[in-house]
CSV table of C-alpha atoms in Angstrom, one decimal:
chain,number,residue,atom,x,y,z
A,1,UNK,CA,20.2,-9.1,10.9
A,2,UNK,CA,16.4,-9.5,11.5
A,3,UNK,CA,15.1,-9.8,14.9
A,4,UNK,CA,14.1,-13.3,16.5
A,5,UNK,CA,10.5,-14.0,15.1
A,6,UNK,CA,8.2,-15.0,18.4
A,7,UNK,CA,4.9,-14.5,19.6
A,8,UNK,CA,5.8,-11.5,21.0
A,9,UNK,CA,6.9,-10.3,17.6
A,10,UNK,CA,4.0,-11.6,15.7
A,11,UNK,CA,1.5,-10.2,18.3
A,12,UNK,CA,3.3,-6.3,17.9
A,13,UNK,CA,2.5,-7.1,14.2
A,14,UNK,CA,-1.0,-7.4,14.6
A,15,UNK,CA,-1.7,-4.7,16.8
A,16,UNK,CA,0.6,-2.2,15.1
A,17,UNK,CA,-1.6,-3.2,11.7
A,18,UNK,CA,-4.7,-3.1,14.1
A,19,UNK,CA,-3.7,0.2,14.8
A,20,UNK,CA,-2.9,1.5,11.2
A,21,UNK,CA,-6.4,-0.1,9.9
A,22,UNK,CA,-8.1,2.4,12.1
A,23,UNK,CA,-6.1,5.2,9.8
A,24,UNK,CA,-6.7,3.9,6.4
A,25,UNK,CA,-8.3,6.6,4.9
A,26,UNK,CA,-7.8,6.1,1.1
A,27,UNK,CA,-7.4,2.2,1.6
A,28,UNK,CA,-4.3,0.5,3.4
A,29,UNK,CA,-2.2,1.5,0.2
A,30,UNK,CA,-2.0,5.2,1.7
A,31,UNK,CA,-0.4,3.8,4.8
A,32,UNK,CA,2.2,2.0,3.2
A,33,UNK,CA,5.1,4.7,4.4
A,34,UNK,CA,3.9,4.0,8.0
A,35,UNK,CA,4.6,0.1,6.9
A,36,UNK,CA,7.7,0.7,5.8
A,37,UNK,CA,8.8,3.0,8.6
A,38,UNK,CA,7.7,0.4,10.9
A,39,UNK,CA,8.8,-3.4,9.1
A,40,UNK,CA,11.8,-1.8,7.0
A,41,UNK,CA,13.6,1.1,9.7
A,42,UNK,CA,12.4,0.3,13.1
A,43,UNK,CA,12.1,-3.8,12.7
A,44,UNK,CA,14.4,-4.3,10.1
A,45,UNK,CA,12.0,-7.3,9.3
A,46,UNK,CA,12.3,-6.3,5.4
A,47,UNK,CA,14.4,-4.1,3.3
A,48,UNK,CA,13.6,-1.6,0.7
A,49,UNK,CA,14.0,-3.9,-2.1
A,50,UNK,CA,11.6,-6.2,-0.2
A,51,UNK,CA,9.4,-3.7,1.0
A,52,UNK,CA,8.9,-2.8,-2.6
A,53,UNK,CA,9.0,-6.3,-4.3
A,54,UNK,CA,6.0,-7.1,-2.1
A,55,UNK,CA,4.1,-4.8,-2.6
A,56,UNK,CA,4.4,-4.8,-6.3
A,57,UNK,CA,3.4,-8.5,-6.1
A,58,UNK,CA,0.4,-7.9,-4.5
A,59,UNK,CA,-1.2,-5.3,-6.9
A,60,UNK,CA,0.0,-7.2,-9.8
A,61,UNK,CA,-2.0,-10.3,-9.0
A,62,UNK,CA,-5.6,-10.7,-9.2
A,63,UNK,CA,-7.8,-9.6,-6.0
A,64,UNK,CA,-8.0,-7.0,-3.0
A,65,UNK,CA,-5.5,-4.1,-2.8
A,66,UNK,CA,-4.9,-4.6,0.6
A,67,UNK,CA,-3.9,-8.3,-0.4
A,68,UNK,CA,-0.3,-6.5,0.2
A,69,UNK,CA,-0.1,-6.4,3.5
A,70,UNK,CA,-0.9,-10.5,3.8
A,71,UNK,CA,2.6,-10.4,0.9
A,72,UNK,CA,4.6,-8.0,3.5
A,73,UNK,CA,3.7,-9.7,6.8
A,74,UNK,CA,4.8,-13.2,5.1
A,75,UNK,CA,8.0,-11.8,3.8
A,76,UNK,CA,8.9,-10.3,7.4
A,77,UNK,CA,7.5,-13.2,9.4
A,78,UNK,CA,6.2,-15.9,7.6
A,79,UNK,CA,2.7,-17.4,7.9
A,80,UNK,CA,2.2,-16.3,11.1
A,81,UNK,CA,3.1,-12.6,10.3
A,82,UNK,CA,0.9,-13.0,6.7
A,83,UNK,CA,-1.6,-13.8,9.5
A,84,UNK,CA,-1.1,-11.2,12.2
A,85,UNK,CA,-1.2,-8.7,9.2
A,86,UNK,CA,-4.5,-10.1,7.7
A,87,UNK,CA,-6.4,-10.1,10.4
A,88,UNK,CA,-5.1,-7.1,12.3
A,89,UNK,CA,-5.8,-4.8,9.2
A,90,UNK,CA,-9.2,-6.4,8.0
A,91,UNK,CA,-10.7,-7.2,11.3
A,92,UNK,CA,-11.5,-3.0,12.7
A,93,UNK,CA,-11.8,-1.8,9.0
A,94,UNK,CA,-14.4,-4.5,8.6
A,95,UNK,CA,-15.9,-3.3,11.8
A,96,UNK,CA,-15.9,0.8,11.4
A,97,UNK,CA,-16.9,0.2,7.6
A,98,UNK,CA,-20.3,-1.6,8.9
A,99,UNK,CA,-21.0,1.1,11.3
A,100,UNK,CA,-20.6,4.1,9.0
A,101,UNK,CA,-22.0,2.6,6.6
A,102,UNK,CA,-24.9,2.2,8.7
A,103,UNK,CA,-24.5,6.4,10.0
A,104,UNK,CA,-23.3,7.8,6.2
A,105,UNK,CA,-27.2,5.7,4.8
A,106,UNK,CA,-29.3,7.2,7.8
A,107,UNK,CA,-27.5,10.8,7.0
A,108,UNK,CA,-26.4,10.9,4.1
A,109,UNK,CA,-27.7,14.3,2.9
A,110,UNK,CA,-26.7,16.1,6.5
A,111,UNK,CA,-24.4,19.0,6.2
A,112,UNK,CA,-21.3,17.2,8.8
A,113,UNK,CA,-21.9,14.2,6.6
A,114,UNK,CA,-20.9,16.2,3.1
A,115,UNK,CA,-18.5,18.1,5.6
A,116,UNK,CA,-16.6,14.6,6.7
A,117,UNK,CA,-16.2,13.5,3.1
A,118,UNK,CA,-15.4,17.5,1.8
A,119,UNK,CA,-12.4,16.9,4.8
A,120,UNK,CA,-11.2,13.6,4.4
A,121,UNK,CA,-10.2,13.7,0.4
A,122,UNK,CA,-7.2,16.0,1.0
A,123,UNK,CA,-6.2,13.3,3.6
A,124,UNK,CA,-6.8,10.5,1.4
A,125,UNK,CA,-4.9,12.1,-1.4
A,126,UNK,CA,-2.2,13.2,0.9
A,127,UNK,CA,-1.5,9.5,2.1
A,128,UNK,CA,-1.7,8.1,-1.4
A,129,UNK,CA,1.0,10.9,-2.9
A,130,UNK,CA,3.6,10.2,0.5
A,131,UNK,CA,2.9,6.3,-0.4
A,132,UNK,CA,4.2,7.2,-4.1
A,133,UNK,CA,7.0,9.3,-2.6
A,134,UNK,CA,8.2,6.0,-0.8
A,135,UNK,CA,7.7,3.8,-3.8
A,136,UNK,CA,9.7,5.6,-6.0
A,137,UNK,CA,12.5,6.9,-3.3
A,138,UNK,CA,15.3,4.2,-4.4
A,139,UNK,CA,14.6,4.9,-8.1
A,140,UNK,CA,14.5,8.9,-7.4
A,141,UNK,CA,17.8,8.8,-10.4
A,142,UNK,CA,16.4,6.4,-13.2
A,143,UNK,CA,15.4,8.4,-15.6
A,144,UNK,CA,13.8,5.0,-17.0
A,145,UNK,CA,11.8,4.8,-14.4
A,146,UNK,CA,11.1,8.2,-14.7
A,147,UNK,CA,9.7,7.8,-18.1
A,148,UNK,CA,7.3,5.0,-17.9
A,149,UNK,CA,5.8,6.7,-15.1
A,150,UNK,CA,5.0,9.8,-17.2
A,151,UNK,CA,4.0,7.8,-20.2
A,152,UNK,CA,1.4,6.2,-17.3
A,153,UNK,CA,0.2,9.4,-16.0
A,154,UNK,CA,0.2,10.6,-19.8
A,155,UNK,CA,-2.2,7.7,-20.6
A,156,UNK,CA,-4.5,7.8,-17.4
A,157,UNK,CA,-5.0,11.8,-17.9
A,158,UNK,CA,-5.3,12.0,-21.3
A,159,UNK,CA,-7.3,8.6,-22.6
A,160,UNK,CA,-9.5,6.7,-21.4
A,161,UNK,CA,-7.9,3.7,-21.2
A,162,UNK,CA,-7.8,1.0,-18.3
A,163,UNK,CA,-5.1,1.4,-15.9
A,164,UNK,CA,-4.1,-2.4,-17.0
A,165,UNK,CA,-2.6,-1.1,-20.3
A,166,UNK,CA,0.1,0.9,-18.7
A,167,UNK,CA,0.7,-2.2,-16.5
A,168,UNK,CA,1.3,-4.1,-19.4
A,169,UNK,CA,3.9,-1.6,-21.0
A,170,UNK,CA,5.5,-1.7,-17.6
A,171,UNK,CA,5.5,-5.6,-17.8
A,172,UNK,CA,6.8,-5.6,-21.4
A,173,UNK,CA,9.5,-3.4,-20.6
A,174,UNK,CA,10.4,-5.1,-17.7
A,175,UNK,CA,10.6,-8.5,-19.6
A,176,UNK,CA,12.5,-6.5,-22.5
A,177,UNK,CA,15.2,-5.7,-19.5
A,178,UNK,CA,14.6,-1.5,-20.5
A,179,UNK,CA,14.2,-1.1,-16.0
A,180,UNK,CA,17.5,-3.7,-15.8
A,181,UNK,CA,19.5,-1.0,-13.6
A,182,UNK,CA,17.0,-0.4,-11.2
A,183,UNK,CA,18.3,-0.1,-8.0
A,184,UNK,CA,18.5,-3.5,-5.3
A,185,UNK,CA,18.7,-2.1,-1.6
């Protein structure tokens, strides 16, 4: 049973997602096992399948990447959560991106400025691989599943083909009912 949605649920949305923006180093994608730990285990706003769905829906359709967390704040709250979500994980991004961006042009050849971006990439790819970790968790036995993601790898490593043709194989198999016993949670 979800928890009664009121202000004082919507405003612990926005600053929890305040919060997070501040760590989004390798977009708000990376944070996405903070977002579930927080709407899907400790809220109980969303479940996996949920959790999941709407993010899915969100990269799928044309736009932002961090359109997703508008998708997940209306599916756990409705407008007012797609809100509190928006704005609480645009609004200090938006902020801190102006004033770097400001500090990385006046320095850009200093040696802490090639030492911040030298430290930061494992952290960015370390948030992007425990986001995949929590995308694929319920499918973690599908050997379907399994396969299309190392056809995708396959293609993005070895061609130089866009990202969209894997997305349409996905689609197409999808469609064809080949990912039918995926798991609902």
């Amino acid at each position: 049973m979800a928890p009664d949605i009121g202000w004082p649920l919507i405003f612990e949305i926005f600053t929890r997602f305040f919060m997070l923006s501040l760590l989004a180093t390798g977009g708000a994608l990376a944070l996405a096992p903070t977002m579930h730990s927080y709407l899907v285990i400790e809220k109980g706003l969303l479940n996996d399948t949920q959790f999941i769905s709407s993010i899915a829906l969100a990269q799928s359709a044309p736009g932002p990447n961090v359109m997703f967390v508008t998708v997940l704040g209306w599916q756990a709250a409705g407008f007012w959560g797609a809100l509190a979500t928006t704005i609480g994980a645009l609004i200090p991004s938006a902020l801190l991106a102006i004033g770097a961006g400001r500090k990385v042009l006046a320095n850009s050849y200093s040696i802490w400025m090639k030492a911040l971006r030298e430290g930061l990439a494992p952290v960015a790819i370390g948030l992007t691989f425990a986001t995949a970790i929590v995308l694929i968790k319920p499918w973690v036995g599908e050997w379907r599943v399994w396969a299309l993601m190392l056809f995708s790898t396959a293609v993005a490593y070895f061609t130089r083909l866009a990202p969209l043709y894997s997305i349409i194989v996905g689609a197409i198999a999808g469609g064809f009912g080949f990912l039918q016993s995926v798991p609902a949670t």
